XYZ file of C-alpha atoms in Angstrom:
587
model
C 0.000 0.000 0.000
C 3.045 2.346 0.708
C 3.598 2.219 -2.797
C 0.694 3.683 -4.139
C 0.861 6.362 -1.315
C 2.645 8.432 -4.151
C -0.632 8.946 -5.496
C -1.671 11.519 -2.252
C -0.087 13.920 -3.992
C -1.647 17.037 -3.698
C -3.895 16.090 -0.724
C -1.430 15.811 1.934
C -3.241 18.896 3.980
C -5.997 16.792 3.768
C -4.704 13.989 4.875
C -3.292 15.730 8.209
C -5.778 18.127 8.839
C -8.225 14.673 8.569
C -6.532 13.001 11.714
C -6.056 15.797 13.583
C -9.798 17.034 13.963
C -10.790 13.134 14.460
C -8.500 13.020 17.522
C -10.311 16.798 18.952
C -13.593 14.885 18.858
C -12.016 12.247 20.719
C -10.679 14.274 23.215
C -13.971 15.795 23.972
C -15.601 12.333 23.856
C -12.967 11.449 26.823
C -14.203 14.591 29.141
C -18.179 13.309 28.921
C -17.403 10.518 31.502
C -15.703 13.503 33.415
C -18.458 15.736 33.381
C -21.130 12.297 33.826
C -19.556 11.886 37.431
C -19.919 15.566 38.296
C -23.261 15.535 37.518
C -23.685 12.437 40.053
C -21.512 12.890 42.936
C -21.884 16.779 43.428
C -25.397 17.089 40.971
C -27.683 14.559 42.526
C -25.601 13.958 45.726
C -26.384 18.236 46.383
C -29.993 18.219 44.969
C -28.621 21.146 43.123
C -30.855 21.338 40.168
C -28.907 24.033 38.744
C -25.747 22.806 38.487
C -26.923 19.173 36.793
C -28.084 21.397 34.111
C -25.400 23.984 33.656
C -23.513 20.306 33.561
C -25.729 18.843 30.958
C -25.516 22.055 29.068
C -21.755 21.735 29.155
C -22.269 17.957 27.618
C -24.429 19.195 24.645
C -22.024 21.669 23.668
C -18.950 18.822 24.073
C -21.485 16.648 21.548
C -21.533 19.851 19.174
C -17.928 20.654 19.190
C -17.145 16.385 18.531
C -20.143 16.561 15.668
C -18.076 19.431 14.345
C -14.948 17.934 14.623
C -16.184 14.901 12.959
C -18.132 16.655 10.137
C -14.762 18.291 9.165
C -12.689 15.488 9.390
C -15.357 13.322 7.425
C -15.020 16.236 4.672
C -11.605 15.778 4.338
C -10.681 12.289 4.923
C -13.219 11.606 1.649
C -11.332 14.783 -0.351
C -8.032 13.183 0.346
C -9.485 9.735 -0.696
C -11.133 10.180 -3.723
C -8.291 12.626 -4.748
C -6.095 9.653 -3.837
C -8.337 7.395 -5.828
C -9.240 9.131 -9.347
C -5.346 9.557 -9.377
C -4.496 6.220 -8.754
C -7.088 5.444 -11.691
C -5.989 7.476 -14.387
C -2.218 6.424 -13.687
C -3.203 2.118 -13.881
C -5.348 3.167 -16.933
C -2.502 5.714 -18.771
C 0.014 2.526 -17.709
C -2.382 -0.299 -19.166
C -2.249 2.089 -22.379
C 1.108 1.775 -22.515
C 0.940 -2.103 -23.042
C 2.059 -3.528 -26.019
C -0.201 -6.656 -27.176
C 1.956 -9.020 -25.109
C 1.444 -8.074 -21.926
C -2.746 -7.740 -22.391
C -2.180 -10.945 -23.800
C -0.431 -12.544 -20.586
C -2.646 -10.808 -18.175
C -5.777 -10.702 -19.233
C -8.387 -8.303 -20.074
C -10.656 -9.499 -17.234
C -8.544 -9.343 -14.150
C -7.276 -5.608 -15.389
C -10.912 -4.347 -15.483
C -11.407 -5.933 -11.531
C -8.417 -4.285 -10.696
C -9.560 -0.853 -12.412
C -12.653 -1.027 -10.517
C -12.736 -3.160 -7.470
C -9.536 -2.793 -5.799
C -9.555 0.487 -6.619
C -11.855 0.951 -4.495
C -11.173 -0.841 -1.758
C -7.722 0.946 -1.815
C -9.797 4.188 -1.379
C -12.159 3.170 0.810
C -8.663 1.869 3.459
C -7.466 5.171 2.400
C -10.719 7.223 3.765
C -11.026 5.000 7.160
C -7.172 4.931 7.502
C -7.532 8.789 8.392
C -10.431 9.030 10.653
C -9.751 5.689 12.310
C -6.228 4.782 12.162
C -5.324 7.921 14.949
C -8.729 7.719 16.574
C -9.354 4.885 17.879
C -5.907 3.815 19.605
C -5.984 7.642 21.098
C -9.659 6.858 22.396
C -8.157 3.188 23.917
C -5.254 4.771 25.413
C -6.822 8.286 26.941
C -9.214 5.939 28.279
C -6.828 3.780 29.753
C -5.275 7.155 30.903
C -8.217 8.805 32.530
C -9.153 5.654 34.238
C -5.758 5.910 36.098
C -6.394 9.399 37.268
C -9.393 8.345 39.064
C -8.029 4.585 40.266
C -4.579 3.393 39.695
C -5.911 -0.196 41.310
C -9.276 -0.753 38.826
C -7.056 0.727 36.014
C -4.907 -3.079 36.360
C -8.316 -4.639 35.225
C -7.915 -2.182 31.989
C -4.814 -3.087 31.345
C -5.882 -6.707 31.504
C -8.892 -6.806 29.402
C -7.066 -3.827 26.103
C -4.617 -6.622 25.403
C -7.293 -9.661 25.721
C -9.438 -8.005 23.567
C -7.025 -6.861 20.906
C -5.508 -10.688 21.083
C -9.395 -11.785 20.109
C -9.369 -8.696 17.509
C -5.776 -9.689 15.658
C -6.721 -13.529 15.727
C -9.953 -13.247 13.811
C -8.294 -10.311 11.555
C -5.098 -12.660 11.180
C -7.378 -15.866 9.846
C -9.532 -13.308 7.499
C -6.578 -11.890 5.456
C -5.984 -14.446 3.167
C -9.758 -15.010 2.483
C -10.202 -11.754 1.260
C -7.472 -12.066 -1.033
C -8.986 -14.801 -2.164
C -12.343 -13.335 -2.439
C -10.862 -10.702 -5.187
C -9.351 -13.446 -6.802
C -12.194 -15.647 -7.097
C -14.137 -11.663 -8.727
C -11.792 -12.407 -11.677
C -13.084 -15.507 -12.657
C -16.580 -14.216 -11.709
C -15.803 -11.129 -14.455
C -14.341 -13.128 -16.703
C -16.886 -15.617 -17.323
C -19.648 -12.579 -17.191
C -17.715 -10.718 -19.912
C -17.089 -13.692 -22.017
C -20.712 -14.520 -22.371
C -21.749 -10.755 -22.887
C -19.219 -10.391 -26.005
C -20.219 -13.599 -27.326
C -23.718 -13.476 -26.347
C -24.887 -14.149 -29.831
C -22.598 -17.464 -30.172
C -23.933 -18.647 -26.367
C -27.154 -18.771 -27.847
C -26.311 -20.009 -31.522
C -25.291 -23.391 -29.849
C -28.238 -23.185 -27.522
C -25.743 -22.944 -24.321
C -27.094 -20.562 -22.218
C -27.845 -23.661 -19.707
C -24.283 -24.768 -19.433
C -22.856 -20.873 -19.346
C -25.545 -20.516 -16.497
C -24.172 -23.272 -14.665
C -20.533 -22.275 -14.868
C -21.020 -19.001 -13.627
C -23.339 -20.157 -11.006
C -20.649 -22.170 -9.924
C -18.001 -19.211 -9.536
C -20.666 -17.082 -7.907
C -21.078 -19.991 -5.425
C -17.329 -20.756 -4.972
C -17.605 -16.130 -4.077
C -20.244 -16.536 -2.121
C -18.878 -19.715 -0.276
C -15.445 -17.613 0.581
C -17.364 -14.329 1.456
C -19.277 -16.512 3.747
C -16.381 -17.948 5.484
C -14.932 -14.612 5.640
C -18.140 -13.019 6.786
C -18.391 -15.758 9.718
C -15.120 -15.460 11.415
C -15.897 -11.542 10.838
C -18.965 -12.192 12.798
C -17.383 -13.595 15.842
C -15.589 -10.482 16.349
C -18.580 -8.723 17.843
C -19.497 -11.217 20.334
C -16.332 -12.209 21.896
C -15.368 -8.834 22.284
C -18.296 -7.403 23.593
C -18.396 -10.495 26.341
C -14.670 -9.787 27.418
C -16.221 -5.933 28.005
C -18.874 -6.884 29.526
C -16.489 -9.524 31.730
C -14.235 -6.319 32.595
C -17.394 -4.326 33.260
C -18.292 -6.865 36.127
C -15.101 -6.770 37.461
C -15.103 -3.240 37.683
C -18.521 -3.153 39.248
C -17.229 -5.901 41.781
C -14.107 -4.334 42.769
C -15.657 -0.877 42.394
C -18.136 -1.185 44.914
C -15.382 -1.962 47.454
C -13.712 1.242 46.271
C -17.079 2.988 47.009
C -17.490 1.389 50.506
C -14.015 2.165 51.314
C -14.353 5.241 50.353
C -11.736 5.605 47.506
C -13.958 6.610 44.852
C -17.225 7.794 44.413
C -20.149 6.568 42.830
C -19.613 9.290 39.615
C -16.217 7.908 39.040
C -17.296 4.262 39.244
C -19.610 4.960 36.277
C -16.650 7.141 34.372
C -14.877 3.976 34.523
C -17.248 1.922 33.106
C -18.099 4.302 30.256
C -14.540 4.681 29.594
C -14.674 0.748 29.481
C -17.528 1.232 26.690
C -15.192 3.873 25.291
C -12.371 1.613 24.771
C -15.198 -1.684 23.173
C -16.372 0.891 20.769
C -12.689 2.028 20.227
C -11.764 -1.705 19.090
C -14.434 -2.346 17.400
C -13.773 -0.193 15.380
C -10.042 -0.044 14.709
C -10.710 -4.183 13.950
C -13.486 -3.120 11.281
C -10.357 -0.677 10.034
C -7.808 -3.524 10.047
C -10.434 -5.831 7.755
C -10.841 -2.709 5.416
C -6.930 -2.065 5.388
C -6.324 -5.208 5.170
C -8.485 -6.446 1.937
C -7.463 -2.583 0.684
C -3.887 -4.270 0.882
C -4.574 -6.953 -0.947
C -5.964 -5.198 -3.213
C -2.666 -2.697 -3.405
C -0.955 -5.707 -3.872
C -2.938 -6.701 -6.991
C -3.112 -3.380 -8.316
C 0.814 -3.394 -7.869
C 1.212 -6.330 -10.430
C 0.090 -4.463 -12.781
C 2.280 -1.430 -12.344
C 5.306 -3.599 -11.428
C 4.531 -4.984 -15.477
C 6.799 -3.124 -17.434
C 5.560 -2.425 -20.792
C 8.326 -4.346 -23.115
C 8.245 -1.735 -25.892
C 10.129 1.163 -25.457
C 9.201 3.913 -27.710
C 11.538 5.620 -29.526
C 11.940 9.395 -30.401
C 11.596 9.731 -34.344
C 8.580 11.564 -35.506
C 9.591 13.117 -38.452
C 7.875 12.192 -41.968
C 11.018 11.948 -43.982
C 13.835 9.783 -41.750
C 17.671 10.073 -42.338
C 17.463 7.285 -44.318
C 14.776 7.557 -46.492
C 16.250 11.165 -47.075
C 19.566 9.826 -48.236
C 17.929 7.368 -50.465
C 15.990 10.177 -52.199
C 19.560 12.227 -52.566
C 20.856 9.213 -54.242
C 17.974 8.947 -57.000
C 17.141 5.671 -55.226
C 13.590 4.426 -54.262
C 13.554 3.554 -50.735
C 11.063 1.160 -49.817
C 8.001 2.174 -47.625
C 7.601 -0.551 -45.613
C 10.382 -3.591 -45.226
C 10.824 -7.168 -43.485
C 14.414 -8.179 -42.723
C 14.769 -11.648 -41.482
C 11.719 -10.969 -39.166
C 10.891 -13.716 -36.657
C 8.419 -13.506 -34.056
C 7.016 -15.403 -30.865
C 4.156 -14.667 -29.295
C 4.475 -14.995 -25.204
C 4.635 -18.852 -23.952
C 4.493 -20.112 -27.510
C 6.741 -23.295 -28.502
C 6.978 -22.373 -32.172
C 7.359 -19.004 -33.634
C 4.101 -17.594 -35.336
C 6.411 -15.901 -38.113
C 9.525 -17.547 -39.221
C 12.705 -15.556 -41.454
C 10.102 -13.093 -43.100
C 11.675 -11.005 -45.652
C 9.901 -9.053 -48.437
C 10.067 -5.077 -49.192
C 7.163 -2.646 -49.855
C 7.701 0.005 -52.138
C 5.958 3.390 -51.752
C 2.234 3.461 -53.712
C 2.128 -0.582 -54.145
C -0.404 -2.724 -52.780
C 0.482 -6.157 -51.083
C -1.566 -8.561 -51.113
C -1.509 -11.272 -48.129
C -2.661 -14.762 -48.374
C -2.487 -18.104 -46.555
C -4.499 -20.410 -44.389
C -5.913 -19.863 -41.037
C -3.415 -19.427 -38.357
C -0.682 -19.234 -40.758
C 0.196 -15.624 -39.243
C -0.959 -13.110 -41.912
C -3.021 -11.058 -39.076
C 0.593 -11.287 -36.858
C 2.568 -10.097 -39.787
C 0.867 -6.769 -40.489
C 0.518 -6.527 -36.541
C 4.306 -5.746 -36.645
C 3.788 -2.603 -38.976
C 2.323 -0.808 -36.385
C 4.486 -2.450 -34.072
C 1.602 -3.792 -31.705
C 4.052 -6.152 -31.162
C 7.957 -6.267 -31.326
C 9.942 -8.701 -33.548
C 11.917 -11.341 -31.599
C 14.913 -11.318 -34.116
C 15.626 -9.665 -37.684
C 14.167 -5.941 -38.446
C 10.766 -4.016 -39.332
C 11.280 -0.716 -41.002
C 9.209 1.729 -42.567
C 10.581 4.950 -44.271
C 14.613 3.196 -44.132
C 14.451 3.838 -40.306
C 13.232 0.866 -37.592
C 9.894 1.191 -36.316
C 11.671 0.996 -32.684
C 12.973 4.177 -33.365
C 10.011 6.562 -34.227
C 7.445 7.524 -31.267
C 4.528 5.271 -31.231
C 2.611 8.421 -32.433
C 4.890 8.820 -34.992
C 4.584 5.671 -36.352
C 0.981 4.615 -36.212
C 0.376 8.745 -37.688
C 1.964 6.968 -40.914
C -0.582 3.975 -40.765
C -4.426 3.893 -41.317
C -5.481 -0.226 -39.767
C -8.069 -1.447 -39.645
C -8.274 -4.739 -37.795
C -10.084 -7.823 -38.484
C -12.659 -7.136 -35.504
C -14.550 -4.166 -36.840
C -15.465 -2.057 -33.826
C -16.888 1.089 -33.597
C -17.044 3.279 -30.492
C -20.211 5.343 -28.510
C -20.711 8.669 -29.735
C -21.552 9.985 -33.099
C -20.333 8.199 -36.383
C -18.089 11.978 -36.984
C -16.449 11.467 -33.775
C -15.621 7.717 -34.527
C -14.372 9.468 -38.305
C -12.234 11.606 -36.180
C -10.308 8.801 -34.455
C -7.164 8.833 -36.391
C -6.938 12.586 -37.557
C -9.444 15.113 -34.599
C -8.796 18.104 -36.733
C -10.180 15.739 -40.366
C -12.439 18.341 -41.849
C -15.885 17.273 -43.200
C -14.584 17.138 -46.918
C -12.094 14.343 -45.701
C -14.805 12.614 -44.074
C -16.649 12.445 -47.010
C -14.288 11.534 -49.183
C -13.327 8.482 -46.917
C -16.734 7.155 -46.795
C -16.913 7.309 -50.628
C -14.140 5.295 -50.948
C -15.022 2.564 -48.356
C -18.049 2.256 -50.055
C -19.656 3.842 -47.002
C -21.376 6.963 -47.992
C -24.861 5.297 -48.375
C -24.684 4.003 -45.099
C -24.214 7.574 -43.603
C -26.459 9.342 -45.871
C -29.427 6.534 -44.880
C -29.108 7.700 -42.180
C -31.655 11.086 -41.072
C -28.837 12.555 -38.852
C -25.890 12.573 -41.293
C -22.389 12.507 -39.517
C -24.093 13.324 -36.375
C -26.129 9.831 -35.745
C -25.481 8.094 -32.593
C -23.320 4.748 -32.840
C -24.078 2.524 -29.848
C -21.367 0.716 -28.304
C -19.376 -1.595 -30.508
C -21.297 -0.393 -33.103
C -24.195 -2.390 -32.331
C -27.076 -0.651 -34.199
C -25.271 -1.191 -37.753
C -24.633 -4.349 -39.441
C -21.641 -6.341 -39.785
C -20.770 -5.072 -43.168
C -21.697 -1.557 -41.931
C -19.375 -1.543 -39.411
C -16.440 -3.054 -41.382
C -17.219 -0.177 -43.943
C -17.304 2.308 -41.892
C -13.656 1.222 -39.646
C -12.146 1.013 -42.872
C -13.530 4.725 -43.719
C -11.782 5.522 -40.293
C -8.413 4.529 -41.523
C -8.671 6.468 -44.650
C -9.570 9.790 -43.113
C -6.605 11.874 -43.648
C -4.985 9.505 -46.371
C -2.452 7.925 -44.587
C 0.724 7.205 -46.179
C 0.422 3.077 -44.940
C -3.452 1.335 -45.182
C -3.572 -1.988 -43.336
C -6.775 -3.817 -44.291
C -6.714 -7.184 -41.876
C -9.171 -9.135 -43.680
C -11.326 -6.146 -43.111
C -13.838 -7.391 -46.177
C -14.902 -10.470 -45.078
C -18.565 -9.277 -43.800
C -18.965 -7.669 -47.170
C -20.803 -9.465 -50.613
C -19.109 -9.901 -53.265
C -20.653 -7.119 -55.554
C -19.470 -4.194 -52.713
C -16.159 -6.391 -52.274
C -15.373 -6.153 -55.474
C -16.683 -2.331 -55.833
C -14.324 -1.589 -52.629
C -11.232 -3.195 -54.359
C -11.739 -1.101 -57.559
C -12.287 2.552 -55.153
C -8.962 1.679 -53.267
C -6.762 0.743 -56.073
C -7.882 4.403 -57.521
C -8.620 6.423 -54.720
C -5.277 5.269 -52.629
C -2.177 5.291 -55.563
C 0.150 7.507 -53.503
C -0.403 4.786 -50.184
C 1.126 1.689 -50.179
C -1.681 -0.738 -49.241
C -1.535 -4.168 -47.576
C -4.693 -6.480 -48.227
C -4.814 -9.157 -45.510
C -7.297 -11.901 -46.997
C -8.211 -15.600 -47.796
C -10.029 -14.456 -51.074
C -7.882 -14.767 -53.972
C -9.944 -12.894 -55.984
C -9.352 -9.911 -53.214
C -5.782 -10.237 -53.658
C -4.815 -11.205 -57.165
C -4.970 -7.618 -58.818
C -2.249 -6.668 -55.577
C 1.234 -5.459 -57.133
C 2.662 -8.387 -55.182
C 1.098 -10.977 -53.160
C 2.739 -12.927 -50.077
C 1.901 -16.549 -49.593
C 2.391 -17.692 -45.775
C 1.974 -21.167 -44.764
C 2.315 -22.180 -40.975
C 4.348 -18.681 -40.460
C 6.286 -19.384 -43.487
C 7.023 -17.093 -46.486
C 6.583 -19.854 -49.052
C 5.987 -17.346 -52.338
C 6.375 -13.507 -53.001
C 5.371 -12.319 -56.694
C 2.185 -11.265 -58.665
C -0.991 -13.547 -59.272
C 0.638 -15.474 -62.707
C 3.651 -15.699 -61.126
C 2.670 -17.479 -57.840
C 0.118 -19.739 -59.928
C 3.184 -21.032 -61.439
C 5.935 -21.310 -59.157
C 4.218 -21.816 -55.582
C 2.033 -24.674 -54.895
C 0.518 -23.789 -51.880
C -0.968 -20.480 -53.947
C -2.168 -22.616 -56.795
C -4.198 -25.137 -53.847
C -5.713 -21.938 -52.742
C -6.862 -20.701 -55.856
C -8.207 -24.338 -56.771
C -10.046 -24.629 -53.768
C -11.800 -21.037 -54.633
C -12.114 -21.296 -58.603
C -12.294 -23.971 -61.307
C -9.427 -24.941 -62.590
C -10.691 -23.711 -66.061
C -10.839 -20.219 -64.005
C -7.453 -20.266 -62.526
C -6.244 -21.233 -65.855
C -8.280 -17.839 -67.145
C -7.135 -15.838 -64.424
């Protein structure tokens, strides 16, 4: 938790001043016993009407000046904490950002939303009853302990034997409780997990009728969550009665030995009830610094889960190029030669825990204004290849360089300013279809817009629809179709006209007639960008400049359509599965 104490910065007057009126309102919660006694032994004893109520008077206005003190310290203990937890947000979310593919990979998109949300706050909620409890209550037990002496050193022994008996009970409980609440934000994980899984793929839960067996399974978890909470909650609950019988134990001691005290003389009967309300003083004072140590301590499990996270390093280093024209590209172009746009140089790549590389000795150059084509079989790491472009993820060995300089050296800004993608998912985001226009260029102007909807084939969706630009786009795009939504990403990565368009496969919710009228807009509309068309249609790729055949992360064939048919087999098998062999022939 001291870790994330960084994250206070700014509030630390809060954080002080917090404490410090807590432990005033204590302080006047100590003198009520005090001024309880007067009211008995001089009060009642006297008959002196008077004084009991210039006494109770004085009580009222020690109960306003603690409500004060309370109300102020409330005010700023939850300033301090929710300062202490929006910042401790937006720093995990800017550092999740900075993730490269890998790491979301090895985490896990579940466990970081828990940890976003959940142990957030519990982290803030420790935070908040850290500063009105944390001085509080041991001030309360020990000015109690304290006053008690001042009116009998000899009944104060039976306070100094029932604090420490108490507090044993107190740390016991808390001690067996720790690691089931640890466990208990664990065991949300798999709870979130299986909830988000079936909410994305809602539509595939149902297509195989499985909504029984997905029921089940996360009826399960929330049992196994329920089963720990309930363990958790049950030693919890014993807290309350074993401490409250030790008080009321010490309580009949002191009555015992107290009215002995009275008899003899060595007390009176107002100080005989101070000490017992200072006895109730010090219960309540427990109680609730152990319902502060169960807070702190599943807020420090949670710290400790929310310091994974930050204690992952993001693996890619960004580097500091930005420029449009690199060093190298520059001294290319002084040389009369043609540098290539976009190049492979030995490139193989691994993705996290794998026993076989996804990409093997890739090597191929892209010139500037050319489109590649990219073809292969499922899984045989087209998607992965044009992944390193963008450099979502980093090559293990060999080199991936656009412009003549190493993507590793240009700012991931930089880079990805260079690069229109649009990914095989098509998702759109809430807010209006402009805004979602304006993700990879805010400033685009309308006339851009426009012109990258005409050539994604999307302007008909927009103009169907009676709000233009401005219509609302649910959440993932829900309230368009799947073809919709793959026309309209793709219109996203041409606003602006970047100098690189990645299409990953980004066609196959399309028909064939739109397809085919997409292909012929892009190869007319995008001449100055050098375009990469990720596919398993062979009719999508066979007009492409030159066309990349992978097989099981392999680069088996680089050339154009009649040259692969001829000299690379695993082309020709894909073509043959797709066409006749009277069309390949014609092809």
């Amino acid at each position: 938790m001291k870790k994330l104490l960084i994250y206070m910065k700014g509030y630390w007057r809060e954080a002080v001043i917090a404490p410090l009126f807590k432990m005033l309102e204590a302080s006047f919660e100590l003198l009520v016993p005090l001024v309880m006694a007067k009211i008995i032994d001089v009060g009642i004893r006297t008959q002196d009407v008077g004084y009991i109520w210039r006494m109770c008077a004085l009580m009222i206005f020690l109960g306003v000046l603690g409500l004060t003190c309370s109300l102020t310290a409330q005010y700023f203990a939850a300033k301090s904490s929710m300062g202490f937890g929006t910042a401790l947000r937006e720093a995990l979310f800017a550092h999740i950002n900075q993730f490269s593919y890998s790491e979301l990979d090895v985490i896990g998109t579940p466990t970081l939303v828990t940890r976003m949300t959940s142990d957030i706050n519990q982290a803030q909620a420790g935070v908040n009853l850290v500063l009105r409890l944390f001085l509080r209550s041991p001030f309360i037990v020990v000015g109690a302990v304290f006053m008690a002496m001042t009116i009998s050193v000899r009944l104060t022994v039976i306070f100094l034997v029932a604090v420490p008996l108490i507090s044993l009970a107190i740390f016991l409980i808390v001690k067996i409780t720790i690691p089931l609440y640890r466990k208990v934000q664990n065991t949300l994980d798999q709870v979130v997990r299986h909830t988000r899984e079936n909410y994305v793929g809602a539509r595939v839960v149902r297509a195989f009728s499985r909504q029984a067996s997905e029921t089940e399974q996360f009826e399960a978890s929330s049992r196994e969550l329920k089963g720990i909470q309930l363990q958790a909650g049950r030693i919890s609950a014993l807290m309350n009665p074993i401490t409250y019988v030790l008080v009321n134990l010490a309580i009949i001691a002191i009555l015992q030995a107290g009215s002995y005290s009275v008899d003899g003389g060595e007390i009176t009967q107002g100080e005989l009830t101070a000490l017992i309300n200072y006895m109730s003083q010090i219960l309540l004072a427990l109680v609730a610094l152990a319902n502060l140590i169960i807070t702190v301590t599943r807020a420090t499990a949670s710290a400790l889960r929310i310091n994974e996270v930050f204690l992952h390093e993001p693996s890619m280093r960004e580097g500091s190029l930005s420029e449009t024209i690199t060093a190298g590209n520059e001294a290319a172009m002084k040389a009369g030669e043609a540098a290539p746009k976009v190049a492979f140089r030995d490139v193989t790549f691994s993705y996290p825990g794998a026993q076989e590389p996804a990409l093997s000795h890739i090597s191929f150059t892209a010139m500037a204004g050319e489109t590649i084509g990219i073809i292969g079989g499922t899984g045989s790491g087209k998607s992965t290849l044009v992944n390193l472009i963008p450099r979502f993820y980093d090559a293990a060995s060999g080199q991936v360089a656009v412009d003549g300089q190493d993507v590793k050296d240009y700012t991931f800004a930089g880079l990805r300013r260079k690069i229109g993608m649009v990914p095989q998912k098509a998702v759109l985001f809430l807010g209006t279809i402009r805004q979602n226009m304006c993700w990879r260029v805010p400033e685009a102007s309308e006339e851009e817009i426009w012109e990258a909807l005409t050539l994604a084939q999307a302007r008909e969706v927009v103009e169907g629809k009676p709000q233009g630009l401005e219509a609302r786009v649910l959440a993932g795009g829900k309230n368009f179709s799947g073809g919709q939504r793959q026309r309209l990403t793709i219109a996203r990565a041409l606003t602006g006209r970047p100098e690189i368009l990645v299409l990953d496969d980004s066609a196959s919710a399309l028909d064939f007639a739109t397809d085919a009228a997409l292909r012929r807009a892009l190869k007319q509309g995008t001449k100055d960008m050098t375009v990469f068309l990720v596919s398993q249609r062979a009719a999508t790729v066979r007009e492409a400049d030159k066309i990349l055949v992978l097989d099981d992360g392999e680069l088996v064939g680089q050339g154009t359509h009649r040259e692969l048919l001829e000299s690379c087999p695993v082309y020709r098998e894909i073509c043959l599965s797709q066409f006749s062999k009277e069309e390949v022939e014609g092809l």
